[in-house]
Every structure is written in C-alpha cells, then in structure tokens.
Short mmCIF file of C-alpha atoms in Angstrom, two decimals:
data_model
loop_
_atom_site.label_atom_id
_atom_site.label_comp_id
_atom_site.label_asym_id
_atom_site.label_seq_id
_atom_site.Cartn_x
_atom_site.Cartn_y
_atom_site.Cartn_z
CA UNK A 209 -4.98 26.13 22.14
CA UNK A 210 -5.04 27.95 18.81
CA UNK A 211 -1.72 28.46 17.03
CA UNK A 212 -1.15 32.17 16.29
CA UNK A 213 2.56 31.66 15.64
CA UNK A 214 1.90 28.99 13.06
CA UNK A 215 -0.57 31.25 11.30
CA UNK A 216 2.07 33.98 11.11
CA UNK A 217 4.65 31.54 9.72
CA UNK A 218 2.20 30.42 7.05
CA UNK A 219 1.47 33.97 6.06
CA UNK A 220 5.16 34.58 5.40
CA UNK A 221 5.28 31.76 2.85
CA UNK A 222 2.04 32.83 1.21
CA UNK A 223 -0.42 30.15 2.29
CA UNK A 224 -4.15 30.12 2.74
CA UNK A 225 -5.19 28.17 5.80
CA UNK A 226 -7.75 27.55 8.46
CA UNK A 227 -6.58 27.76 12.05
CA UNK A 228 -4.91 24.65 13.39
CA UNK A 229 -3.67 23.65 16.86
CA UNK A 230 -0.08 23.84 18.05
CA UNK A 231 0.08 20.11 18.74
CA UNK A 232 -1.33 16.96 17.23
CA UNK A 233 -1.60 13.31 18.21
CA UNK A 234 0.84 11.08 16.33
CA UNK A 235 2.01 7.48 16.46
CA UNK A 236 5.79 7.75 16.83
CA UNK A 237 8.79 5.47 17.25
CA UNK A 238 12.52 6.06 17.62
CA UNK A 239 13.89 2.53 17.56
CA UNK A 240 13.30 -0.49 15.33
CA UNK A 241 11.21 -3.28 16.83
CA UNK A 242 7.82 -4.88 17.29
CA UNK A 243 4.57 -2.87 17.65
CA UNK A 244 5.42 -2.36 21.33
CA UNK A 245 7.92 0.38 20.36
CA UNK A 246 5.08 2.49 18.94
CA UNK A 247 3.66 5.16 21.22
CA UNK A 248 1.04 7.88 20.95
CA UNK A 249 2.45 11.34 21.64
CA UNK A 250 1.67 15.02 21.25
CA UNK A 251 4.00 16.50 18.62
CA UNK A 252 4.20 19.82 16.81
CA UNK A 253 1.95 20.24 13.78
CA UNK A 254 4.21 20.54 10.70
CA UNK A 255 4.30 23.66 8.52
CA UNK A 256 4.06 23.14 4.73
CA UNK A 257 6.93 24.22 2.51
CA UNK A 258 6.22 26.26 -0.64
CA UNK A 259 5.34 23.27 -2.83
CA UNK A 260 3.57 21.38 -0.06
CA UNK A 261 0.13 21.28 1.50
CA UNK A 262 -0.97 20.55 5.05
CA UNK A 263 -3.58 17.84 5.33
CA UNK A 264 -5.88 17.16 8.25
CA UNK A 265 -5.86 13.35 8.17
CA UNK A 266 -9.19 11.60 8.64
CA UNK A 267 -8.12 8.05 7.83
CA UNK A 268 -5.01 6.10 6.87
CA UNK A 269 -4.18 2.48 6.21
CA UNK A 270 -1.36 0.08 7.08
CA UNK A 271 0.78 -1.47 4.36
CA UNK A 272 3.42 -4.18 4.53
CA UNK A 273 6.02 -1.49 3.89
CA UNK A 274 5.03 0.15 7.20
CA UNK A 275 5.61 -3.21 8.88
CA UNK A 276 9.06 -3.58 7.29
CA UNK A 277 10.08 -0.07 8.33
CA UNK A 278 8.85 -0.69 11.87
CA UNK A 279 10.97 -3.83 12.21
CA UNK A 280 13.90 -2.47 10.23
CA UNK A 281 13.82 -5.71 8.26
CA UNK A 282 14.94 -6.60 5.67
CA UNK A 283 18.12 -4.65 6.34
CA UNK A 284 17.74 -2.73 3.07
CA UNK A 285 14.99 -0.72 4.81
CA UNK A 286 17.73 0.76 7.02
CA UNK A 287 19.78 2.26 4.19
CA UNK A 288 20.68 5.74 5.36
CA UNK A 289 19.14 5.02 8.78
CA UNK A 290 21.00 2.08 10.24
CA UNK A 291 20.68 2.83 13.94
CA UNK A 292 17.36 4.64 14.17
CA UNK A 293 14.35 5.05 11.88
CA UNK A 294 14.48 7.66 9.14
CA UNK A 295 10.78 8.48 9.56
CA UNK A 296 9.66 8.98 13.19
CA UNK A 297 6.02 8.75 12.04
CA UNK A 298 5.06 5.95 9.66
CA UNK A 299 2.04 5.89 7.36
CA UNK A 300 2.01 6.45 3.59
CA UNK A 301 -1.69 6.12 2.70
CA UNK A 302 -3.77 9.10 3.78
CA UNK A 303 -7.20 10.55 3.16
CA UNK A 304 -8.14 13.93 4.53
CA UNK A 305 -8.81 17.62 3.97
CA UNK A 306 -6.52 20.49 2.99
CA UNK A 307 -6.11 23.00 5.80
CA UNK A 308 -3.10 24.91 4.43
CA UNK A 309 -1.59 25.40 1.00
CA UNK A 310 2.02 26.44 0.43
CA UNK A 311 2.80 29.60 -1.51
CA UNK A 312 3.86 27.74 -4.68
CA UNK A 313 1.16 25.08 -4.47
CA UNK A 314 -1.94 25.88 -6.51
CA UNK A 315 -3.55 22.64 -7.67
CA UNK A 316 -5.97 22.42 -4.72
CA UNK A 317 -7.71 24.76 -2.31
CA UNK A 318 -8.26 24.72 1.40
CA UNK A 319 -11.19 22.46 2.20
CA UNK A 320 -10.63 20.07 -0.71
CA UNK A 321 -10.87 16.36 0.12
CA UNK A 322 -7.85 14.37 -1.11
CA UNK A 323 -6.06 11.06 -0.76
CA UNK A 324 -2.64 9.81 -1.73
CA UNK A 325 0.53 7.82 -1.14
CA UNK A 326 3.16 9.76 0.82
CA UNK A 327 5.95 7.18 0.51
CA UNK A 328 7.86 9.69 -1.63
CA UNK A 329 6.97 12.59 0.70
CA UNK A 330 8.62 11.54 3.99
CA UNK A 331 5.65 9.48 5.24
CA UNK A 332 3.97 10.76 8.44
CA UNK A 333 0.42 9.57 7.84
CA UNK A 334 -0.18 8.13 11.32
CA UNK A 335 -0.88 11.58 12.71
CA UNK A 336 -3.69 14.10 12.80
CA UNK A 337 -1.86 16.39 10.33
CA UNK A 338 0.76 15.74 7.67
CA UNK A 339 2.56 17.74 4.98
CA UNK A 340 2.79 16.41 1.43
CA UNK A 341 3.61 17.43 -2.09
CA UNK A 342 0.37 18.21 -3.91
CA UNK A 343 1.57 16.11 -6.87
CA UNK A 344 1.11 12.99 -4.71
CA UNK A 345 -2.58 13.69 -4.13
CA UNK A 346 -5.85 12.93 -5.88
CA UNK A 347 -9.32 14.46 -5.25
CA UNK A 348 -11.90 12.36 -3.43
CA UNK A 349 -15.30 12.38 -5.18
CA UNK A 350 -18.34 13.34 -3.12
CA UNK A 351 -19.69 9.78 -2.95
CA UNK A 352 -16.49 8.22 -1.56
CA UNK A 353 -15.73 8.13 2.17
CA UNK A 354 -12.34 8.87 3.71
CA UNK A 355 -12.15 5.26 4.83
CA UNK A 356 -12.65 3.96 1.31
CA UNK A 357 -10.13 6.41 -0.12
CA UNK A 358 -7.50 5.56 2.50
CA UNK A 359 -7.59 1.91 1.43
CA UNK A 360 -6.57 2.68 -2.13
CA UNK A 361 -3.22 4.43 -2.64
CA UNK A 362 -0.35 1.99 -2.22
CA UNK A 363 -2.04 -1.41 -2.49
CA UNK A 364 -4.29 -0.59 -5.44
CA UNK A 365 -1.55 1.14 -7.40
CA UNK A 366 0.80 -1.82 -6.89
CA UNK A 367 -1.93 -4.15 -8.14
CA UNK A 368 -2.56 -1.96 -11.18
CA UNK A 369 1.10 -1.62 -12.10
CA UNK A 370 1.74 -5.32 -11.61
CA UNK A 371 -1.08 -6.35 -13.93
CA UNK A 372 -1.16 -3.53 -16.44
CA UNK A 373 2.48 -2.48 -16.77
CA UNK A 374 4.34 -5.73 -16.26
CA UNK A 375 1.67 -8.34 -16.82
CA UNK A 376 0.21 -7.13 -20.15
CA UNK A 377 -3.30 -7.93 -18.94
CA UNK A 378 -5.62 -9.21 -21.67
CA UNK A 379 -9.09 -10.74 -21.80
CA UNK A 380 -9.16 -14.51 -21.44
CA UNK A 381 -5.78 -14.77 -19.74
CA UNK A 382 -5.24 -17.20 -16.92
CA UNK A 383 -3.92 -15.27 -13.92
CA UNK A 384 -2.75 -16.49 -10.52
CA UNK A 385 -2.43 -14.17 -7.50
CA UNK A 386 -0.27 -15.52 -4.69
CA UNK A 387 -1.17 -13.85 -1.40
CA UNK A 388 -4.50 -12.71 -2.81
CA UNK A 389 -6.27 -12.05 0.49
CA UNK A 390 -4.49 -8.82 1.41
CA UNK A 391 -4.75 -5.28 0.10
CA UNK A 392 -2.85 -5.74 -3.17
CA UNK A 393 -4.44 -9.09 -3.88
CA UNK A 394 -8.06 -8.06 -3.39
CA UNK A 395 -7.62 -5.08 -5.69
CA UNK A 396 -5.75 -7.17 -8.27
CA UNK A 397 -8.45 -9.86 -8.27
CA UNK A 398 -11.22 -7.36 -8.97
CA UNK A 399 -9.21 -5.57 -11.65
CA UNK A 400 -8.34 -8.83 -13.42
CA UNK A 401 -11.98 -9.97 -13.42
CA UNK A 402 -13.06 -6.60 -14.86
CA UNK A 403 -10.78 -7.33 -17.80
CA UNK A 404 -12.14 -10.81 -18.43
CA UNK A 405 -9.36 -12.91 -16.90
CA UNK A 406 -9.72 -16.35 -15.34
CA UNK A 407 -8.29 -15.87 -11.86
CA UNK A 408 -6.85 -18.32 -9.35
CA UNK A 409 -6.21 -17.01 -5.82
CA UNK A 410 -3.77 -18.48 -3.31
CA UNK A 411 -3.86 -17.66 0.41
CA UNK A 412 -4.86 -18.95 3.85
CA UNK A 413 -7.92 -21.17 3.91
CA UNK A 414 -9.70 -18.62 6.13
CA UNK A 415 -9.57 -16.05 3.32
CA UNK A 416 -10.76 -18.22 0.46
CA UNK A 417 -14.50 -17.71 0.97
CA UNK A 418 -13.98 -13.95 0.74
CA UNK A 419 -11.94 -14.36 -2.45
CA UNK A 420 -14.65 -16.50 -4.03
CA UNK A 421 -17.23 -13.86 -3.15
CA UNK A 422 -15.08 -11.28 -4.97
CA UNK A 423 -15.17 -13.38 -8.12
CA UNK A 424 -12.14 -15.68 -7.95
CA UNK A 425 -12.66 -18.63 -10.33
CA UNK A 426 -10.39 -20.95 -8.34
CA UNK A 427 -8.94 -20.80 -4.83
CA UNK A 428 -6.00 -22.63 -3.30
CA UNK A 429 -5.05 -22.96 0.37
CA UNK A 430 -1.28 -22.76 0.13
CA UNK A 431 -0.93 -24.84 3.29
CA UNK A 432 -2.50 -27.82 1.56
CA UNK A 433 -1.55 -27.37 -2.10
CA UNK A 434 1.47 -26.13 -4.05
CA UNK A 435 0.25 -24.20 -7.07
CA UNK A 436 3.58 -24.71 -8.84
CA UNK A 437 3.21 -28.50 -8.69
CA UNK A 438 -0.30 -28.93 -10.13
CA UNK A 439 0.65 -29.08 -13.80
CA UNK A 440 -1.38 -25.93 -14.55
CA UNK A 441 0.31 -23.01 -16.29
CA UNK A 442 -0.61 -19.33 -16.15
CA UNK A 443 -0.20 -16.31 -18.39
CA UNK A 444 0.51 -14.06 -15.40
CA UNK A 445 1.54 -14.82 -11.84
CA UNK A 446 1.28 -11.83 -9.51
CA UNK A 447 3.17 -12.69 -6.33
CA UNK A 448 2.70 -10.66 -3.16
CA UNK A 449 4.35 -13.25 -0.88
CA UNK A 450 7.39 -14.52 -2.76
CA UNK A 451 7.50 -17.95 -1.14
CA UNK A 452 8.51 -20.10 -4.14
CA UNK A 453 11.83 -20.58 -5.90
CA UNK A 454 12.27 -19.58 -9.53
CA UNK A 455 12.84 -23.21 -10.50
CA UNK A 456 9.32 -23.97 -9.23
CA UNK A 457 7.73 -20.78 -10.51
CA UNK A 458 8.79 -21.27 -14.11
CA UNK A 459 6.97 -24.61 -14.14
CA UNK A 460 3.73 -22.74 -13.50
CA UNK A 461 4.28 -20.24 -16.33
CA UNK A 462 3.30 -20.93 -19.92
CA UNK A 463 5.71 -20.00 -22.69
CA UNK A 464 5.51 -16.24 -23.07
CA UNK A 465 4.08 -15.91 -19.56
CA UNK A 466 5.11 -13.37 -16.96
CA UNK A 467 5.87 -13.63 -13.25
CA UNK A 468 5.67 -10.30 -11.38
CA UNK A 469 7.05 -10.19 -7.84
CA UNK A 470 5.56 -7.46 -5.65
CA UNK A 471 6.71 -8.62 -2.22
CA UNK A 472 8.77 -11.27 -0.52
CA UNK A 473 12.07 -11.96 1.25
CA UNK A 474 15.00 -9.87 0.05
CA UNK A 475 17.07 -12.97 -0.71
CA UNK A 476 14.33 -14.30 -2.99
CA UNK A 477 14.06 -10.93 -4.74
CA UNK A 478 17.80 -10.91 -5.47
CA UNK A 479 17.72 -14.49 -6.77
CA UNK A 480 14.78 -13.69 -9.03
CA UNK A 481 16.65 -10.75 -10.50
CA UNK A 482 19.67 -12.99 -11.14
CA UNK A 483 17.58 -15.73 -12.73
CA UNK A 484 15.40 -13.42 -14.82
CA UNK A 485 17.65 -13.05 -17.91
CA UNK A 486 18.47 -16.78 -17.95
CA UNK A 487 14.83 -17.90 -17.79
CA UNK A 488 13.83 -15.29 -20.38
CA UNK A 489 16.47 -16.41 -22.85
CA UNK A 490 16.12 -20.18 -22.43
CA UNK A 491 12.36 -20.56 -21.85
CA UNK A 492 10.68 -17.37 -23.09
CA UNK A 493 9.25 -16.70 -19.62
CA UNK A 494 9.57 -13.27 -18.03
CA UNK A 495 10.61 -12.96 -14.38
CA UNK A 496 10.43 -9.42 -12.96
CA UNK A 497 10.38 -7.52 -9.67
CA UNK A 498 7.99 -4.58 -9.56
CA UNK A 499 9.40 -1.24 -8.46
CA UNK A 500 6.63 0.77 -6.83
CA UNK A 501 5.91 4.08 -8.61
CA UNK A 502 3.33 6.08 -6.63
CA UNK A 503 1.46 8.55 -8.81
CA UNK A 504 -1.77 10.51 -8.85
CA UNK A 505 -2.82 9.24 -12.30
CA UNK A 506 -3.07 5.61 -11.17
CA UNK A 507 -4.87 6.71 -8.01
CA UNK A 508 -7.38 8.54 -10.21
CA UNK A 509 -8.06 5.38 -12.21
CA UNK A 510 -8.85 3.49 -9.02
CA UNK A 511 -11.04 6.16 -7.45
CA UNK A 512 -13.11 6.19 -10.65
CA UNK A 513 -13.54 2.42 -10.46
CA UNK A 514 -14.64 2.66 -6.83
CA UNK A 515 -16.99 5.57 -7.55
CA UNK A 516 -18.63 3.62 -10.39
CA UNK A 517 -19.06 0.55 -8.18
CA UNK A 518 -16.86 -1.68 -10.33
CA UNK A 519 -14.38 -2.15 -7.46
CA UNK A 520 -14.97 -2.34 -3.72
CA UNK A 521 -12.12 -1.66 -1.27
CA UNK A 522 -12.07 -4.63 1.08
CA UNK A 523 -11.71 -3.33 4.62
CA UNK A 524 -11.20 -5.81 7.43
CA UNK A 525 -11.18 -3.65 10.54
CA UNK A 526 -11.01 -0.02 11.59
CA UNK A 527 -8.98 1.09 14.61
CA UNK A 528 -8.68 4.44 16.37
CA UNK A 529 -5.16 5.85 16.31
CA UNK A 530 -4.60 4.92 19.96
CA UNK A 531 -5.12 1.24 19.07
CA UNK A 532 -2.82 1.28 16.02
CA UNK A 533 -0.22 -1.03 17.67
CA UNK A 534 -2.84 -3.79 17.71
CA UNK A 535 -3.54 -3.16 14.04
CA UNK A 536 0.17 -3.69 13.39
CA UNK A 537 0.09 -6.96 15.34
CA UNK A 538 -2.75 -8.20 13.16
CA UNK A 539 -0.80 -7.20 10.06
CA UNK A 540 2.29 -9.05 11.26
CA UNK A 541 0.27 -12.18 12.01
CA UNK A 542 -1.16 -12.23 8.48
CA UNK A 543 -4.74 -12.13 9.76
CA UNK A 544 -5.91 -9.11 7.77
CA UNK A 545 -8.39 -9.59 4.92
CA UNK A 546 -7.95 -6.73 2.51
CA UNK A 547 -7.00 -3.52 4.31
CA UNK A 548 -6.84 -2.28 7.90
CA UNK A 549 -7.83 1.36 8.40
CA UNK A 550 -6.71 3.74 11.13
CA UNK A 551 -9.27 6.41 12.03
CA UNK A 552 -7.95 9.74 13.33
CA UNK A 553 -11.20 11.17 14.64
CA UNK A 554 -13.23 8.95 17.00
#
C-alpha cells in the first residue's frame, strides 16, 4: 500500500521524495540475548527530520559492535539502557539510495547512491529504510556495488584510524595485526601493504591462507604460537582481539613502537589504559586504545582505494535479511573471513 500520509508529512518539512510504503521489514529485538531474540517484523517506515535523509537500504554488514549490543555485553554497552536495548534495530553500516531529503538537508539528491556508518545516528541499518544525518554519508561511485560499499564503513575506518592516526604508518615498518582475518584486519593488512610495510597476521589457522593471498608476509596461528614470545619486535601492533596482557605485549614492541587496541574485553581495555603512561615513561613504548570516530572523509579515502582496485573488500557470505540471525551466529563463533553482508532485496 502506498503511503499518502507519509508524503503529506514530508511535504510539511520541505522534502523531496519518491513514494514509499507505510511499512518495512526490519530485524528487531527488545531484550538482550543471543541471536534467537532477533525477529523479522513489519514496522513503520521512519520520517526524516530536517537535517536527515531517508535511505532505501540495499545492503548492510555486521560488525562486532552489533554483536556486543545484541548481547548487552560488556555491561558498558548498556549505559543508559540497562534493562532493554537503546536501539530496537541494530545495524550501523549501510549502502543504499536516497528516497527522501529533509528540508534542511541539501548535500545529496533523491536517487543518489550512498553508504555510511550510522553508529552516531541511532543505528537502524537492519531494515529496508533508515533515517540518517547526511554528514555521515559518502557517495558510491558508479563502478562500486552496494555490497562492496556496505563492507567498508566501520571496519575500514577503524583500520585506517588505527594505522594512520595512532600508528604513524611509514614505509618499511614491521606491523603485526592480531585478529587479522576479520573486517578490520583484512582492510588493515591491505592498507599497510600499500604503504610498504612488512606485515605479520595472527588469527585462526583456517584464515591464514586467505591472509597470505592478500599479501601478508608472515602468518601465525594463535592457537599454536604466541607472537609475544617469539623474540620478534614490531613498530606497530594493531590488536582487534585484545587477548594478551600488557606485560607480554610490551615485549613484542620495539623502543618507540606503538600498540593500538581496537577491540577486546573491557577489563583488558581498562588495564591497558592504566598501564599506558607507565610503559610510555619507562620504556618509550606507546599503549593506546582507539576511540572510533566515524566520518565521511575517511570513508571517501576507502571508496577511492576500492574504486582504483588497490583494495578489495573481503566478503565471506551474503544473507537475506530473514536469515540475519544465522549471520550473527557465524559472527559470534568467529567463523567469518572479512565481512558478512545482509541483503535487503532478494
């Protein structure tokens, strides 16, 4: 059924739009738990505010942050939402088409293809339509698919900020990526190799062949070897997993080296923050925890790299929205190589 009421509401706030339905399919949840609490429902299509746009979502991807918010663990994810989830619809990475533009939004036009990270815009990507601030979005070039674009926003930007902003990436550096087989790691590996680094990747043995094919100079199965106990030191350690103590990590850093923590248990994050000034002062080794800063400029850098063929988004599997709970199970089991994509239109 076409939505005449919604069209009238949009006219009052000065939007240009194509006609959209009253309802949309969305993956919702109202209690913390395993993927079994997720359910597919018909919900009302949102209306964009003045500085927002309405996007028809074609593809989205799952990030570890989605998993944490689903479980409500660590407990810090429940700040301001202790008993029930703050966001009834998860999903930060989206790629789609503008169908409505708010009265004060003028950067894009209806019909434009865009992608972005909505983690600062109330999430909602696991749905057929979502509202977002236009400042969170980046155009998709003609040669890039929605699936490719949906793989980029959060994981690629984290990789870029970890290496460029905190890791002072330089040619010839020796870099180790712990947890290299996921979304962040596969982007970080390719970016580091583009800049002439010697890269060592650590992950499950089942992912090592893929990492070698992407250009990793050395691979380590963490179940068989401890990279902090090999007597090798690195200029930069980018850690997506956070499964080693600072006392071990600093052994694997050269003097002047940097350890950048992107993910890991909350207790380990807190300890790293406490140890950081001590290690820096006594051993000239930097320990830091990356604070994610989603932004359109970093997304633009990545989409240019993908368009030029210098970087390939690694996509493990694609699921229709109705099978998204299984995609979450795969994420929780650590089986995903690169990114998992959710397709809205079958």
